[in-house]
Amino acid sequence: MMDFLLQYFPEQAGLLSAEVDAIYIFMLAVSLFFTVLVVALSVIFSIQYRKRNEKMPEAIHGNLVLELTWTGIPLLLTLFMFAWGTAVYIKQVRIPENAKEIFVVGKQWMWKIQHGEGPREMNELHVPINQPIKLTMTSEDVIHSFYIPAMRMKQDTVPGRYSFMWFQATKPGKYHIFCAEYCGTKHSGMIGSLYAMEPADYQKWLDERIKNPLEPVANQPASSSSVESPVVHGEKLFTELKCITCHSQTSGAMGPDLAGLFGRDVKLEDGRTVPADETYLRHSIINPADGIVQGYSALMPTYKGQVSEEQLLSLVAYIKSLQSKKN
Amino acid sequence: MESKKNYLTNGHTVGSWLLTIDHKRIGILYLLSVTAFFMLGGFFALLLRLELLTPRGDLFTSDIYNRIFTMHGVAMVFFFMIPAIPAAIGNFVLPIMVGAKDLAFPRINLLSWYLYIIGAALAFVSIVMGGVDTGWTFYTPYSSTYSTSAVTSAALGVFIAGFSSILTGLNFIVTVHKMRAPGMTWFRLPLFVWAHYATSLIMILGTPVIAVTVLLVFLERAFGFGFFDPRLGGDPVLFQHLFWFYSHPAVYIMILPSMGVISELVAAFTKKRPFGYEFIAGSSLAIALLGFFVWGHHMFVSSQSMYAGIVFSIITFLVGVPSAVKIFNWLATFYKGSITFETPMIYVLGFFGLFMVGGLTGLFLAIMAIDVHVHDTYFVVAHFHYIMVGGTVMGYLGGLHYWWPKMSGKMYNEALGRIAAIGIFLGFNLTFFPQFIAGYLGMPRRYHIYAEEFQIFNILSTGGAMVLGLSFIIPIFNMLWSLKFGKDAPANPWNAKGLEWTIPSPPTTHNFETTPIVTEEAYAYAPHDKGGH
């Protein structure tokens, strides 16, 4: 019986899968009850009150108690659904502090993935089980959506901003990754696999990948930089792109010091205060003039078109790391 | 009286139809046009279902497949579903129901049909030019900068057709306010009129937003204005806010008129005043109003803020309640009725079953935790087809059979009508129920090629689509058959209440020879009932 039912559920391979399925099963039960109720009453009334003679039935104008009952019961029931669904949703979006960082860039029609330790993969994602995984995601072109049915998780990847998603695999195995947001010709080919592995196996895989990186893929710099961690890569870029000329503790007034910046609130020249999160950092590299920090002038040139989304992710990762050094 | 020409015989030239300002003839023009788009959209659906029989791409390339599902959506949503009941049936019966000789602005009514036709022609041009591949939702920046398909003409088509809907809404509102016959108080109005009044409010308040939105897409595409593409300084998610600000209320443009039809049919075939008339009327307005504040539930995983998601979620649950209220009131009307089961009533029963499933699965989707999993999967596809086809099309066909004798002056074949209604109900369930399962298993929508484990559900779905497609042909055949071979319809074949049944079938051009004076409420079936108001 259980096996028969389970074939109508995707594998419960994530920390929250069973919680989502529990609400789903509750909803199925509620729906079944009300559907049977309405269908049964329609059938019973249809038979009982079918036309028997030419006499017109008496009018029944309504009944306030009944109206309040069938407004009140659905209202209370839906409020309960809302509360339960929202409680689980908050778990779905609140990312645990200790999550392992992985970067995802969607592009027509592939998923480019980089681990915090450096290795890159294409349309494949290897993760250790029993550890929360945080995905920092963006897109190079149109909107995509990173979807892992076995984890019951999905998040759009939006060009021009970062979005985040987390999951924790609980069962080793290979699971589908789908692009869920329609993105053009090969939308249905923008698929991949999640490999959830025992932590020891994952470590072996990671070490192997650090030693023997994948062949560089199209659109990616062919340098050996693919084994560098995003932070190290970002630090190099920080020098190569001459960011360091202005954004250093020694250069004084030219550009704000970036150490300890991440996570702080930043006062801007136009009076706004914005949180220095990933999206703010990315935006300030691409469109520096949009958010000049109070006390500075608009000297910084735009890096639009000069850095790829992967390089941006590395720069952001490096700037974030500046915080941890200072602390 | 007998020798008087009816609206169909009053002029036989092409010009007498194409330049008519008679609301009934314009209704017929709409009926023909929306039926044409229904067949076109249905044909595309058939192609989709055939392709999806196997997980591989057998019949079409992905590019062609993407164009087919887009054109299916555009044809069905903008050119069939939105105008179907209001512009075809509503145009015909609403003025008669309130005791008027025509709508308030007959010429604007004709203009609205021409705008629809121009919009439809542009949509058709985009098919001829190779089709559109953006999905009917036109999400940016794919639609505005990346797609190489004929987006511009389709977007302009939707833009222009939008004005047709605004003008129809305007006409209905003014007509209900200013053209009611003496004695036709607000609470004597048939519930069909209440539903159309609520729908018209949405048409007027919501449609300009979609019109402007597709115009912005057009400007970004044609001239590179940066509204939505981040490379041009725009925000792609802004489009979704604007799009759904209209397109969610548009769901109620599609479903409210159908609910209005169901209220009429329930009353006519139980021979009773609808139970809780005021609650049914009020719930239409509540749905119209709340419907404007739920658009964000289409965007739970779009990177919208968690707090926004929570607010949209709870309002979405609230909008479900008035729909439940309607179902229970209709059901209570059956109680102690004198029920007969002509074709329209079979559609009512079908509507109950399908709308229940559609509405309840809407609650699944309002639960954010579930939506994160099933958003953009076949679960959503199944849900909205249960609402759109199960709700709107069942109401539309039920209404069409009910008022057909009035429109054509002929009776359709009752047996054939019932067979079609049952066939549609069964075929529909076979087509779309398996999609709930495929969706929860994780099959994303708009997939040309899919994972093999989903095949069994797709085979069932395609089988159902064949039954559904064949069943949809029967009413078309039945109506055409009736024109030639059907019995002449009496003025009131259903023994129903309502001003439209007091005038001949088909009506004369001016509907009423003398302005009717209304002395009773809309559903005064009961012999001893003096009416509530």
Coordinates of N, CA and C in Angstrom, one line a residue, chain B residues 46 91 126 144 157 164 224 247-248 258 286 291 294-297 301 311 331 334 359 369 401 415 426 467 513 531-532:
Chain B
L46 N -4.2 20.1 -29.4 CA -4.1 18.7 -29.9 C -2.7 18.4 -30.3
N91 N -23.2 40.2 -24.2 CA -23.7 41.2 -25.1 C -25.1 41.0 -25.5
S126 N 1.1 37.3 -36.4 CA 2.3 36.7 -35.8 C 2.4 35.2 -36.0
S144 N 11.4 40.6 -24.3 CA 11.7 41.9 -24.7 C 13.1 42.0 -25.5
G157 N -1.2 43.0 -30.7 CA -2.5 42.4 -30.8 C -3.2 42.3 -29.5
S164 N -10.8 46.5 -26.5 CA -12.1 46.0 -26.8 C -12.8 45.6 -25.5
G224 N 14.8 49.7 -27.7 CA 15.8 49.5 -26.7 C 15.6 50.4 -25.4
S247 N -3.2 40.1 -14.9 CA -3.5 38.8 -15.3 C -4.1 37.9 -14.2
H248 N -3.8 38.3 -12.9 CA -4.6 37.5 -12.0 C -6.0 37.9 -11.9
S258 N -18.8 33.2 -15.8 CA -19.3 31.8 -15.8 C -20.1 31.5 -14.5
A286 N -16.8 40.8 -3.9 CA -15.7 40.5 -3.1 C -14.5 39.9 -3.8
G291 N -9.4 40.2 -5.7 CA -8.6 39.6 -6.8 C -7.5 40.6 -7.2
V294 N -3.8 39.9 -5.0 CA -3.2 38.6 -4.8 C -2.1 38.3 -5.9
W295 N -1.8 39.3 -6.7 CA -0.9 39.0 -7.9 C 0.4 38.4 -7.5
G296 N 0.9 38.7 -6.3 CA 2.2 38.2 -5.9 C 2.3 36.7 -5.7
H297 N 1.1 36.1 -5.6 CA 1.2 34.6 -5.4 C 1.7 33.9 -6.7
V301 N 8.5 32.3 -5.9 CA 9.9 31.9 -6.1 C 10.7 32.8 -7.1
V311 N 2.1 38.0 2.8 CA 0.9 38.9 2.6 C 0.1 38.4 1.5
L331 N -25.7 24.9 -4.2 CA -26.1 23.6 -3.7 C -27.4 23.6 -2.9
F334 N -30.6 23.6 -4.7 CA -31.1 22.3 -5.1 C -32.2 21.8 -4.1
G359 N -10.7 24.8 -7.6 CA -10.6 25.8 -6.5 C -9.8 25.2 -5.4
A369 N 4.8 26.8 1.0 CA 5.7 25.7 1.1 C 5.4 24.7 0.0
H401 N -26.0 26.7 -24.5 CA -27.2 25.8 -24.8 C -28.5 26.4 -24.2
A415 N -30.5 15.1 -26.8 CA -29.7 13.9 -26.5 C -28.2 14.1 -26.8
L426 N -15.9 13.8 -18.8 CA -15.0 12.6 -18.6 C -13.7 12.9 -19.3
V467 N -10.7 12.4 -26.3 CA -12.1 12.4 -26.0 C -12.6 13.8 -25.8
E513 N -41.4 45.6 -27.3 CA -42.2 46.5 -28.1 C -42.6 47.7 -27.2
G531 N -41.3 38.0 -3.1 CA -39.9 38.6 -3.4 C -39.4 39.3 -2.2
G532 N -38.1 39.2 -2.0 CA -37.5 39.7 -0.8 C -37.4 41.2 -0.8

